[in-house]
Tab-separated table of C-alpha atoms in Angstrom:
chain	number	residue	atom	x	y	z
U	1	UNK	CA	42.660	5.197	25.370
U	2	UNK	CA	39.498	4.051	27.038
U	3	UNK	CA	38.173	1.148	29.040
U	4	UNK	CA	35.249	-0.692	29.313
U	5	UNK	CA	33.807	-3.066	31.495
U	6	UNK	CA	33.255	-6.295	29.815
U	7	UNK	CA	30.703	-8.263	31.925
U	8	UNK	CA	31.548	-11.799	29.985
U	9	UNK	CA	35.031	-12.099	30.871
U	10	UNK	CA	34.390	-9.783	34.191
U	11	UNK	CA	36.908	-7.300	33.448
U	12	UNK	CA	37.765	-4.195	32.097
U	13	UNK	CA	39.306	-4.086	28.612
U	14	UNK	CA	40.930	-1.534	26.959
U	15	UNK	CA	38.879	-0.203	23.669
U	16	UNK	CA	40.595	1.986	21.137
U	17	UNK	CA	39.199	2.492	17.642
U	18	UNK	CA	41.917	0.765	15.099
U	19	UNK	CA	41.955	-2.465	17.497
U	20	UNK	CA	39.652	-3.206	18.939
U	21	UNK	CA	36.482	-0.425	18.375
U	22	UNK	CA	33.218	0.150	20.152
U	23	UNK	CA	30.102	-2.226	18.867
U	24	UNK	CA	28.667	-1.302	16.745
U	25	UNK	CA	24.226	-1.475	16.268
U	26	UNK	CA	23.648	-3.641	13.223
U	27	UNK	CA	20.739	-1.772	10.991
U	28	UNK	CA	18.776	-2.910	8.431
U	29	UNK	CA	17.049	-0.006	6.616
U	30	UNK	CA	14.694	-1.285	3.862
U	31	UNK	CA	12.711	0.365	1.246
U	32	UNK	CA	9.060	-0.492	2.397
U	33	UNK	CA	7.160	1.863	0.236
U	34	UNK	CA	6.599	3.499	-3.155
U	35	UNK	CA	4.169	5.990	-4.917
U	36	UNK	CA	5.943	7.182	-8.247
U	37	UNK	CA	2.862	6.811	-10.345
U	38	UNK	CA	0.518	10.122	-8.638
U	39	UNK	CA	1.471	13.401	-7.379
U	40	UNK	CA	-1.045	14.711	-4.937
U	41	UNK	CA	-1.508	18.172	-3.114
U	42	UNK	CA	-0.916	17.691	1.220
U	43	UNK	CA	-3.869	18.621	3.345
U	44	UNK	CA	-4.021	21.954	4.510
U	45	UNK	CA	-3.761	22.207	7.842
U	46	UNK	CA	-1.410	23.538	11.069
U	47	UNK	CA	-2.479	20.583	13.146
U	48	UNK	CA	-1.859	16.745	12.473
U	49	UNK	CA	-4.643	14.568	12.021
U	50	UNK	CA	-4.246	10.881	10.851
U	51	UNK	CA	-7.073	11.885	8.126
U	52	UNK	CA	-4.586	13.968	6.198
U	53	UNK	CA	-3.211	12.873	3.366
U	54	UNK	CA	-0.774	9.808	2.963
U	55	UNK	CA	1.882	8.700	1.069
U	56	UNK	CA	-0.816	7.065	-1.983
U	57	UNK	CA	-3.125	10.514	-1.980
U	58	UNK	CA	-5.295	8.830	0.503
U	59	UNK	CA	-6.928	10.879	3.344
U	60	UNK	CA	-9.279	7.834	4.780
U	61	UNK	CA	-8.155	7.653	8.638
U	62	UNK	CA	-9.110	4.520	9.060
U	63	UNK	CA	-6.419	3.525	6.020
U	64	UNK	CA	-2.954	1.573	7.381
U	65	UNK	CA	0.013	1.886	4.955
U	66	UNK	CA	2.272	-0.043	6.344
U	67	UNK	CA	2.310	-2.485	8.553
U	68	UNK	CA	0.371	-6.506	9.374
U	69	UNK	CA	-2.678	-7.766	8.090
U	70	UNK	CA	-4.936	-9.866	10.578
U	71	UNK	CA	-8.602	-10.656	9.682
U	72	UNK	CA	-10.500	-8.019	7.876
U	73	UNK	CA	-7.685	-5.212	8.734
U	74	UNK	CA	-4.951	-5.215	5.943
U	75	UNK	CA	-2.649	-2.498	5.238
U	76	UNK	CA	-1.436	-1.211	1.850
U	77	UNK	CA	2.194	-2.364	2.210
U	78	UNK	CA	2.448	-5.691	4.299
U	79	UNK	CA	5.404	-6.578	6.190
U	80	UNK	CA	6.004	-9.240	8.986
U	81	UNK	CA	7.778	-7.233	11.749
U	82	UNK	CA	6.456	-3.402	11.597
U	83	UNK	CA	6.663	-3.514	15.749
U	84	UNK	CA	10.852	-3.737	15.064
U	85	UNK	CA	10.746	-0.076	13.055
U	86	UNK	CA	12.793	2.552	15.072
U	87	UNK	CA	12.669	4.970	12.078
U	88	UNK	CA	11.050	5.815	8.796
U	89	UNK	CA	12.912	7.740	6.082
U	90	UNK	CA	10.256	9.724	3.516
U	91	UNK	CA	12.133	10.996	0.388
U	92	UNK	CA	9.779	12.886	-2.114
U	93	UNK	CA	9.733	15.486	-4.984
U	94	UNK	CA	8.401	18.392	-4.323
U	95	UNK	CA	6.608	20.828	-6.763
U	96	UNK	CA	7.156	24.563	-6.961
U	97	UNK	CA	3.698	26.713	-4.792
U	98	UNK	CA	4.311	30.007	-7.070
U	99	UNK	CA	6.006	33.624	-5.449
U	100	UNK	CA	4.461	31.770	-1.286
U	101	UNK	CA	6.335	29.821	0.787
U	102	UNK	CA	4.945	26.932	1.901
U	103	UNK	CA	6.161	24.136	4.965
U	104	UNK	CA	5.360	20.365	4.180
U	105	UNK	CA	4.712	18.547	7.439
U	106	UNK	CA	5.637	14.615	7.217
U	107	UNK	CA	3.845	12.486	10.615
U	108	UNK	CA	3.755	9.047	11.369
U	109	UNK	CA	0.803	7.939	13.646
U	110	UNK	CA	0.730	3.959	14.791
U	111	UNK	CA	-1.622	1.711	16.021
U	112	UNK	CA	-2.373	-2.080	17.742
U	113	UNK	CA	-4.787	-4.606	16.379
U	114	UNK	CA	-6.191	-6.860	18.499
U	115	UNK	CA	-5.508	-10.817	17.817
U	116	UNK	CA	-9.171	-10.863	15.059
U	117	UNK	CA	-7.550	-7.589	13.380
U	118	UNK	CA	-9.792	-5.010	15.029
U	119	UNK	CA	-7.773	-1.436	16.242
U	120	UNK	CA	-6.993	-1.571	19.737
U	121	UNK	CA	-7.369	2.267	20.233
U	122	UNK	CA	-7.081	3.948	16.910
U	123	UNK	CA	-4.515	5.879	15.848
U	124	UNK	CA	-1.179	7.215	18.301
U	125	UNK	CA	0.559	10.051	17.213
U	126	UNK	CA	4.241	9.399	17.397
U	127	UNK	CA	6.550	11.784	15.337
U	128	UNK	CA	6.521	14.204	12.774
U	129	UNK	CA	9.133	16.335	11.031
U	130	UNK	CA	9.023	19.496	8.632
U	131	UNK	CA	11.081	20.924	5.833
U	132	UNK	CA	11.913	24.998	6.009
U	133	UNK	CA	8.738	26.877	3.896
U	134	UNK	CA	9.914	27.538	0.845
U	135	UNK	CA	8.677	27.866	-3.125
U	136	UNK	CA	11.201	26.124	-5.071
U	137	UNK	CA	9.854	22.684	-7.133
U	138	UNK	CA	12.695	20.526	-5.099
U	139	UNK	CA	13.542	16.844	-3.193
U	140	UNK	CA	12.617	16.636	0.247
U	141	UNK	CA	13.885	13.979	2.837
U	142	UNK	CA	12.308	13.536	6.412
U	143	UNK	CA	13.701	11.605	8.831
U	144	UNK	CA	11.405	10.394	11.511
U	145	UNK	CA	11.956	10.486	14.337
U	146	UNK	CA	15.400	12.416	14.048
U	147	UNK	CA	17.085	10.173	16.686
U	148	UNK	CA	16.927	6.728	18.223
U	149	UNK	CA	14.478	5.824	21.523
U	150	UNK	CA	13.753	2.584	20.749
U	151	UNK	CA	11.515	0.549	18.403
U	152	UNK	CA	7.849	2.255	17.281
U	153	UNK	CA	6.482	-1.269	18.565
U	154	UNK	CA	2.893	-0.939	16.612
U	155	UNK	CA	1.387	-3.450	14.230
U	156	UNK	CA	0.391	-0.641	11.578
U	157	UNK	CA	1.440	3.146	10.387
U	158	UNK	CA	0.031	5.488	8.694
U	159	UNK	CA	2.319	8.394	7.357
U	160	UNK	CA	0.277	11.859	6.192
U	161	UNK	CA	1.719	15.302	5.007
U	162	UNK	CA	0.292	18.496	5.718
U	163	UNK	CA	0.752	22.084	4.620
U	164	UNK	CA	0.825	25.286	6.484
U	165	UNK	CA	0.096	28.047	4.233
U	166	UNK	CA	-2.079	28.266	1.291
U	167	UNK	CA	-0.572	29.192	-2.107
U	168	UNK	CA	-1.141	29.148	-5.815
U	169	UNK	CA	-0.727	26.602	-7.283
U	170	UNK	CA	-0.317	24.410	-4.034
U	171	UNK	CA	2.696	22.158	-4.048
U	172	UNK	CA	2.342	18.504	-4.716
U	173	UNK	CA	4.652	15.467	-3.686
U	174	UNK	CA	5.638	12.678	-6.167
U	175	UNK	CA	8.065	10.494	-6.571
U	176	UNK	CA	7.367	9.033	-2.832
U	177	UNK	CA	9.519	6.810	-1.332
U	178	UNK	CA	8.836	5.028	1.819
U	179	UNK	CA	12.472	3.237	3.751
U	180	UNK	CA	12.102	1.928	7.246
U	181	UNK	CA	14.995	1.587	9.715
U	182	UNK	CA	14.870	-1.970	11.530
C-alpha cells in the first residue's frame, strides 16, 4: 500500500492500483504524416545535418515538414499545435543493401518563426535514434526521443534519415509513416 499527498483535500490518501490507481497522463498520439507513394535512398553521412534527406525524398534545409504556416513560411504537413509534440514515432519499410550492413539514422531538428513567418534561428537539433546495421529488406520503427522531458515546443520540424556505410544497392525507405505524440 502507498500514500500520497493530495494537496486539494490537504491530506494524505492511500493509493493502491485496483481502487483507487495512480493518474494517469492522457496522450493523444496522431498520425501527422505519410509518404507511401516514393521510396528514396537516405543521405550518406555519419553526421546529422538538417539538409539530409526527409521523410518526402527532400534534402532542401530550408524545407519544414511538419509543423505552422505563418506568412510566406508553410510546411508540408500543417497542424495547429506542433509546440505540444513530446514525441514523434517514424515507422518505415526498409529495403534490403545486398551482402553490407548498413545503420539508418532517423533525426528530428525544430525551429521558431517569428510572428511574419521568418526562422528565428534556423534549425535546432533535438533527437535522433538508429536501428542496428543490418542487410535484410525489413520494417523499421524509431521512436524519438525514447523517453519523455517535456514538449519539443517549436513551431516547425523537419525529420531526415541518414546512412552510415555505403553498400550496393543502397537501402531505400517507403512506406513512411509520420505519428506524433501530443
Amino acid at each position: 500500500m502507498n500514500t500520497v499527498y493530495n494537496p486539494l483535500t490537504g491530506q494524505w490518501e492511500r493509493v493502491d492500483d485496483l481502487v483507487r490507481p495512480y493518474p494517469v497522463i492522457a496522450r493523444d498520439t496522431r498520425l501527422v504524416a505519410v509518404n507511401d507513394t516514393m521510396a528514396f535512398v537516405p543521405t550518406l553521412s555519419t553526421n546529422s545535418t538538417m539538409v539530409q534527406t526527409d521523410i518526402f525524398g527532400n534534402s532542401d534545409g530550408s524545407r519544414a515538414n511538419i509543423g505552422i504556416a505563418v506568412g510566406s513560411t508553410n510546411a508540408d504537413i500543417v497542424i495547429p499545435d506542433p509546440w505540444r509534440i513530446r514525441r514523434f514515432i517514424v515507422v518505415c519499410q526498409r529495403s534490403a543493401s545486398g551482402s553490407t550492413n548498413v545503420a539508418i539514422t532517423c533525426s528530428v531538428w525544430g525551429r521558431l518563426l517569428a510572428p511574419d513567418g521568418t526562422p528565428a534561428a534556423g534549425w535546432r537539433w533535438l533527437t535522433q535514434s538508429s536501428d542496428s546495421a543490418f542487410n535484410a529488406s525489413l520494417p523499421i520503427r524509431f521512436v524519438l526521443p525514447s523517453s519523455l522531458a517535456g514538449v519539443f515546443g517549436f513551431d516547425q520540424y523537419r525529420i531526415v534519415f541518414r546512412r552510415d556505410t555505403d553498400s550496393t544497392p543502397a537501402p531505400e525507405l517507403s512506406l513512411i509513416r509520420v505519428y506524433a505524440e501530443f
